[in-house]
CSV table of C-alpha atoms in Angstrom, one decimal:
chain,number,residue,atom,x,y,z
A,1,GLY,CA,14.7,3.0,-15.0
A,2,ALA,CA,12.8,4.6,-17.8
A,3,VAL,CA,11.3,8.0,-18.6
A,4,LEU,CA,8.0,7.3,-20.3
A,5,GLY,CA,7.1,10.9,-21.1
A,6,ALA,CA,3.6,12.5,-21.1
A,7,GLN,CA,1.0,9.8,-21.7
A,8,ALA,CA,-2.5,11.0,-22.6
A,9,GLY,CA,-5.6,9.1,-21.5
A,10,ILE,CA,-6.4,6.8,-18.7
A,11,LEU,CA,-3.3,4.7,-17.6
A,12,VAL,CA,-3.6,1.3,-16.0
A,13,MET,CA,-0.9,-0.9,-14.4
A,14,SER,CA,-0.5,-4.5,-13.5
A,15,THR,CA,2.2,-6.7,-12.0
A,16,ASP,CA,2.6,-10.5,-11.9
A,17,SER,CA,5.2,-13.1,-11.0
A,18,PHE,CA,5.7,-16.3,-13.0
A,19,VAL,CA,6.8,-19.8,-11.8
A,20,VAL,CA,6.3,-22.8,-14.1
A,21,GLN,CA,7.7,-26.3,-14.4
A,22,PRO,CA,8.9,-27.3,-16.8
A,23,ILE,CA,10.3,-23.9,-17.8
A,24,GLU,CA,9.9,-24.8,-21.5
A,25,PHE,CA,6.7,-26.6,-22.5
A,26,PRO,CA,4.9,-27.4,-25.8
A,27,GLY,CA,3.9,-24.1,-27.3
A,28,GLY,CA,5.8,-21.8,-25.1
A,29,ASP,CA,8.1,-21.2,-22.1
A,30,ILE,CA,8.2,-19.0,-18.9
A,31,GLY,CA,9.4,-16.0,-20.9
A,32,ARG,CA,6.5,-16.0,-23.4
A,33,LEU,CA,4.2,-16.7,-20.4
A,34,ALA,CA,5.5,-13.7,-18.5
A,35,VAL,CA,5.0,-11.2,-21.4
A,36,CYS,CA,1.6,-12.5,-22.5
A,37,GLY,CA,0.3,-12.8,-18.9
A,38,THR,CA,1.1,-9.1,-18.2
A,39,VAL,CA,-0.1,-7.9,-21.6
A,40,ASN,CA,-3.3,-9.8,-21.1
A,41,ASP,CA,-3.9,-8.4,-17.6
A,42,LEU,CA,-3.8,-4.9,-19.2
A,43,ALA,CA,-6.0,-6.0,-22.1
A,44,MET,CA,-8.7,-7.3,-19.7
A,45,MET,CA,-8.9,-3.7,-18.5
A,46,GLY,CA,-9.4,-2.5,-22.1
A,47,ALA,CA,-5.8,-1.3,-22.4
A,48,GLN,CA,-3.0,-1.5,-24.9
A,49,PRO,CA,0.5,-1.9,-23.5
A,50,ILE,CA,2.9,1.0,-23.4
A,51,ALA,CA,5.8,-0.3,-21.3
A,52,LEU,CA,6.8,-3.5,-19.4
A,53,SER,CA,9.4,-4.1,-16.8
A,54,LEU,CA,11.2,-7.5,-16.5
A,55,SER,CA,13.0,-9.0,-13.6
A,56,LEU,CA,14.8,-12.3,-13.7
A,57,ILE,CA,15.7,-14.3,-10.6
A,58,LEU,CA,18.0,-17.2,-11.5
A,59,GLU,CA,19.5,-20.0,-9.4
A,60,GLU,CA,23.2,-20.3,-9.7
A,61,GLY,CA,24.1,-22.9,-12.4
A,62,PHE,CA,21.1,-22.2,-14.5
A,63,SER,CA,21.7,-23.1,-18.1
A,64,LEU,CA,22.8,-20.1,-20.2
A,65,SER,CA,21.5,-21.8,-23.4
A,66,VAL,CA,18.1,-22.1,-21.8
A,67,LEU,CA,18.3,-18.5,-20.6
A,68,ASP,CA,19.1,-17.4,-24.2
A,69,ARG,CA,16.1,-19.2,-25.5
A,70,VAL,CA,13.8,-17.7,-22.9
A,71,VAL,CA,15.1,-14.2,-23.5
A,72,ALA,CA,14.6,-14.7,-27.3
A,73,SER,CA,11.0,-15.8,-26.5
A,74,ILE,CA,10.4,-12.7,-24.4
A,75,ALA,CA,11.6,-10.5,-27.2
A,76,SER,CA,9.4,-12.3,-29.7
A,77,ALA,CA,6.3,-12.2,-27.5
A,78,ALA,CA,6.8,-8.5,-26.8
A,79,LYS,CA,7.2,-7.7,-30.5
A,80,GLU,CA,4.0,-9.6,-31.3
A,81,ALA,CA,2.1,-7.7,-28.6
A,82,GLY,CA,3.5,-4.3,-29.6
A,83,ALA,CA,4.9,-3.9,-26.1
A,84,THR,CA,8.2,-2.4,-25.2
A,85,ILE,CA,10.3,-3.7,-22.3
A,86,VAL,CA,11.9,-0.5,-20.9
A,87,THR,CA,13.5,-1.5,-17.6
A,88,GLY,CA,14.7,-4.7,-15.9
A,89,ASP,CA,16.8,-6.4,-13.3
A,90,THR,CA,18.6,-9.7,-12.9
A,91,LYS,CA,19.5,-11.4,-9.7
A,92,VAL,CA,21.3,-14.7,-9.1
A,93,ILE,CA,20.5,-16.7,-5.9
A,94,GLU,CA,22.0,-19.8,-4.4
A,95,ARG,CA,21.0,-23.1,-5.9
A,96,ARG,CA,18.0,-24.5,-3.9
A,97,GLY,CA,16.9,-27.3,-6.1
A,98,GLY,CA,13.9,-25.2,-7.0
A,99,ASP,CA,12.5,-23.8,-10.2
A,100,GLY,CA,15.7,-22.5,-11.7
A,101,LEU,CA,14.2,-19.3,-13.1
A,102,LEU,CA,11.5,-16.9,-11.7
A,103,ILE,CA,10.2,-13.9,-13.6
A,104,ASN,CA,8.5,-10.8,-12.3
A,105,THR,CA,6.9,-8.3,-14.7
A,106,ALA,CA,4.9,-5.1,-14.4
A,107,GLY,CA,3.1,-3.4,-17.3
A,108,ILE,CA,1.6,0.0,-17.9
A,109,GLY,CA,-1.1,0.5,-20.6
A,110,ARG,CA,-3.4,3.1,-22.0
A,111,GLN,CA,-7.2,2.3,-21.7
A,112,ALA,CA,-9.3,2.8,-24.8
A,113,ASP,CA,-11.7,5.7,-24.8
A,114,GLY,CA,-15.2,5.0,-23.4
A,115,VAL,CA,-14.4,1.6,-22.0
A,116,ARG,CA,-16.5,0.7,-18.9
A,117,LEU,CA,-15.7,-2.8,-17.7
A,118,GLY,CA,-16.8,-4.4,-14.4
A,119,ALA,CA,-19.0,-7.1,-12.9
A,120,GLU,CA,-21.3,-4.4,-11.6
A,121,ARG,CA,-22.4,-3.7,-15.1
A,122,ILE,CA,-23.7,-7.3,-15.7
A,123,VAL,CA,-27.5,-7.8,-15.7
A,124,PRO,CA,-29.7,-10.8,-16.2
A,125,GLY,CA,-29.9,-11.8,-19.9
A,126,ASP,CA,-26.3,-10.8,-20.7
A,127,ALA,CA,-24.3,-13.4,-22.7
A,128,VAL,CA,-21.0,-15.2,-21.9
A,129,ILE,CA,-18.5,-15.6,-24.7
A,130,LEU,CA,-15.3,-17.7,-24.8
A,131,SER,CA,-12.7,-16.8,-27.3
A,132,GLY,CA,-11.6,-20.4,-28.0
A,133,ARG,CA,-10.9,-23.9,-26.8
A,134,ILE,CA,-10.2,-24.2,-23.1
A,135,ALA,CA,-7.7,-25.9,-20.8
A,136,GLU,CA,-4.9,-26.4,-23.3
A,137,HIS,CA,-2.2,-24.5,-21.5
A,138,GLY,CA,-2.6,-26.1,-18.1
A,139,LEU,CA,-3.0,-29.6,-19.6
A,140,ALA,CA,0.1,-29.2,-21.9
A,141,VAL,CA,2.2,-28.2,-18.9
A,142,MET,CA,0.9,-30.9,-16.6
A,143,SER,CA,1.1,-33.6,-19.3
A,144,ARG,CA,4.8,-32.7,-19.9
A,145,ARG,CA,5.5,-32.7,-16.2
A,146,GLU,CA,3.7,-36.1,-15.7
A,147,GLY,CA,5.4,-37.6,-18.8
A,148,LEU,CA,2.0,-38.3,-20.5
A,149,ALA,CA,1.9,-38.7,-24.3
A,150,PHE,CA,-1.2,-38.4,-26.5
A,151,ALA,CA,-1.8,-39.2,-30.2
A,152,SER,CA,-2.4,-35.5,-30.8
A,153,THR,CA,0.1,-33.1,-29.1
A,154,LEU,CA,-1.3,-30.8,-26.5
A,155,VAL,CA,0.2,-27.3,-27.1
A,156,SER,CA,-0.2,-24.3,-24.7
A,157,ASP,CA,-2.4,-21.5,-26.0
A,158,VAL,CA,-0.2,-18.8,-24.4
A,159,ALA,CA,-0.7,-15.7,-26.5
A,160,PRO,CA,-1.1,-11.9,-26.2
A,161,LEU,CA,-4.7,-11.0,-26.4
A,162,ASN,CA,-4.5,-7.2,-26.7
A,163,GLY,CA,-5.2,-7.3,-30.5
A,164,LEU,CA,-8.2,-9.5,-30.0
A,165,VAL,CA,-9.6,-7.2,-27.3
A,166,ALA,CA,-9.0,-4.1,-29.5
A,167,ALA,CA,-11.0,-5.8,-32.3
A,168,ILE,CA,-13.9,-6.7,-29.9
A,169,LEU,CA,-14.1,-3.2,-28.5
A,170,GLY,CA,-13.8,-1.8,-32.0
A,171,THR,CA,-17.2,-3.3,-32.9
A,172,GLY,CA,-19.0,-0.9,-30.6
A,173,ALA,CA,-20.6,-3.8,-28.7
A,174,ASP,CA,-21.7,-3.3,-25.2
A,175,VAL,CA,-18.9,-5.2,-23.5
A,176,LYS,CA,-19.6,-5.4,-19.8
A,177,PHE,CA,-16.7,-7.6,-18.5
A,178,LEU,CA,-13.5,-9.2,-19.7
A,179,ARG,CA,-11.3,-11.7,-17.9
A,180,ASP,CA,-8.6,-14.1,-19.0
A,181,PRO,CA,-9.4,-17.5,-17.2
A,182,THR,CA,-5.9,-18.3,-15.9
A,183,ARG,CA,-5.6,-20.0,-12.5
A,184,GLY,CA,-9.0,-21.4,-11.6
A,185,GLY,CA,-10.0,-21.6,-15.3
A,186,VAL,CA,-13.3,-20.7,-16.7
A,187,ALA,CA,-15.1,-22.1,-13.6
A,188,GLY,CA,-13.1,-19.7,-11.4
A,189,VAL,CA,-14.1,-16.7,-13.5
A,190,LEU,CA,-17.8,-17.7,-13.6
A,191,ALA,CA,-17.7,-18.1,-9.8
A,192,ASP,CA,-16.2,-14.7,-9.4
A,193,ILE,CA,-19.0,-13.2,-11.5
A,194,SER,CA,-21.6,-15.0,-9.5
A,195,ARG,CA,-20.1,-13.9,-6.2
A,196,GLU,CA,-19.7,-10.2,-7.3
A,197,THR,CA,-23.2,-9.9,-8.9
A,198,SER,CA,-25.3,-12.3,-6.8
A,199,TRP,CA,-26.6,-13.7,-10.1
A,200,SER,CA,-26.3,-17.3,-11.1
A,201,VAL,CA,-24.6,-18.1,-14.5
A,202,GLU,CA,-26.2,-20.8,-16.7
A,203,VAL,CA,-23.7,-22.5,-19.0
A,204,GLU,CA,-24.5,-24.9,-21.8
A,205,GLU,CA,-21.8,-27.5,-21.5
A,206,ALA,CA,-22.1,-28.7,-25.1
A,207,ARG,CA,-21.2,-25.2,-26.4
A,208,ILE,CA,-18.0,-24.9,-24.4
A,209,PRO,CA,-15.1,-25.2,-27.0
A,210,ILE,CA,-12.7,-28.0,-26.1
A,211,SER,CA,-10.6,-30.3,-28.1
A,212,ARG,CA,-10.9,-34.1,-27.9
A,213,THR,CA,-7.3,-34.4,-26.8
A,214,ALA,CA,-7.7,-31.8,-24.0
A,215,ARG,CA,-10.9,-33.6,-22.8
A,216,HIS,CA,-9.0,-37.0,-22.8
A,217,ALA,CA,-6.0,-35.5,-21.0
A,218,ALA,CA,-8.2,-34.0,-18.3
A,219,GLU,CA,-10.0,-37.3,-17.8
A,220,MET,CA,-6.6,-39.1,-17.4
A,221,LEU,CA,-5.4,-36.5,-14.9
A,222,GLY,CA,-8.7,-36.5,-13.0
A,223,LEU,CA,-9.4,-32.9,-13.7
A,224,ASP,CA,-12.4,-30.9,-14.7
A,225,PRO,CA,-11.3,-28.9,-17.8
A,226,LEU,CA,-13.4,-25.9,-16.6
A,227,THR,CA,-11.0,-25.5,-13.7
A,228,VAL,CA,-7.8,-25.8,-15.7
A,229,ALA,CA,-5.7,-22.7,-16.5
A,230,ASN,CA,-5.7,-20.9,-19.9
A,231,GLU,CA,-3.1,-18.3,-21.0
A,232,GLY,CA,-4.5,-17.3,-24.5
A,233,LYS,CA,-8.2,-17.2,-24.0
A,234,LEU,CA,-10.6,-14.6,-22.8
A,235,LEU,CA,-14.1,-14.7,-21.3
A,236,ALA,CA,-16.4,-11.7,-22.2
A,237,VAL,CA,-19.8,-10.8,-20.9
A,238,VAL,CA,-21.7,-8.8,-23.5
A,239,ALA,CA,-25.3,-7.5,-24.0
A,240,ALA,CA,-27.4,-10.3,-25.6
A,241,GLY,CA,-28.0,-8.2,-28.7
A,242,ASP,CA,-24.3,-7.9,-29.4
A,243,VAL,CA,-23.4,-11.6,-29.3
A,244,ASP,CA,-23.3,-12.3,-33.1
A,245,LYS,CA,-20.9,-9.4,-33.9
A,246,VAL,CA,-18.6,-10.1,-31.0
A,247,VAL,CA,-18.4,-13.8,-31.9
A,248,ALA,CA,-17.9,-12.9,-35.6
A,249,VAL,CA,-15.0,-10.5,-34.9
A,250,CYS,CA,-13.4,-13.2,-32.6
A,251,LYS,CA,-13.6,-15.8,-35.3
A,252,ALA,CA,-11.9,-13.5,-37.8
A,253,HIS,CA,-8.9,-13.1,-35.4
A,254,PRO,CA,-6.2,-15.8,-35.2
A,255,TYR,CA,-6.6,-16.1,-31.4
A,256,GLY,CA,-10.4,-16.3,-31.6
A,257,ALA,CA,-11.1,-18.8,-34.4
A,258,ASP,CA,-13.0,-21.2,-32.1
A,259,ALA,CA,-15.0,-18.5,-30.2
A,260,ALA,CA,-18.5,-19.5,-29.0
A,261,CYS,CA,-21.3,-18.1,-26.9
A,262,ILE,CA,-21.7,-20.5,-23.9
């Protein structure tokens, strides 16, 4: 357990569980995925992480060398995000021929002052911004799993986005909505927005940032890249008059260099 002490401001909390095969994939592993996934859930609520919990469930016989690499990756991702892992647990279960390692995390964060995020704030004329190229995480994992090779290596985009969110909110732009398009991809988030607001969302496909390799991989796998998971991208809905400054601050950040209004 952990004593966090008095924390001023609005606190938010999130929890998630992580299963991925292979456990290590180009650009990351299940450990980095777990930390970034939880940090990003907090970030999409306009919060910076204070503390994370970490629980590992291992099948008996799981490789200790792989475990060492995953734990090192967890430490590296937490340091990058400025997050502290304050409590945890480890369980070993009988071998089931399953995933080998499962991770559960929870995160507590502090929301920035004045943040008001929610689909209910979206109105006709607002703009949709993507922070970068889509589909790279899901396609990197699936390509490795399926044994596919491409001339240019597909690498997962898994990354902590709390710094990028802080930069966006720091512009003073009227940011209405933030979401990281993980399972269900960009299409899933747009569908959620449409369902929650009863508005339709018009997207200009040519403006959607995607690499040639990711597009080729999606075609080979018979997938629409708009439905493929991302782990280091965000989708923001902002007032139309604030598009230029939000895109500009994204492009100035390492995790937003390919940002575009779609």
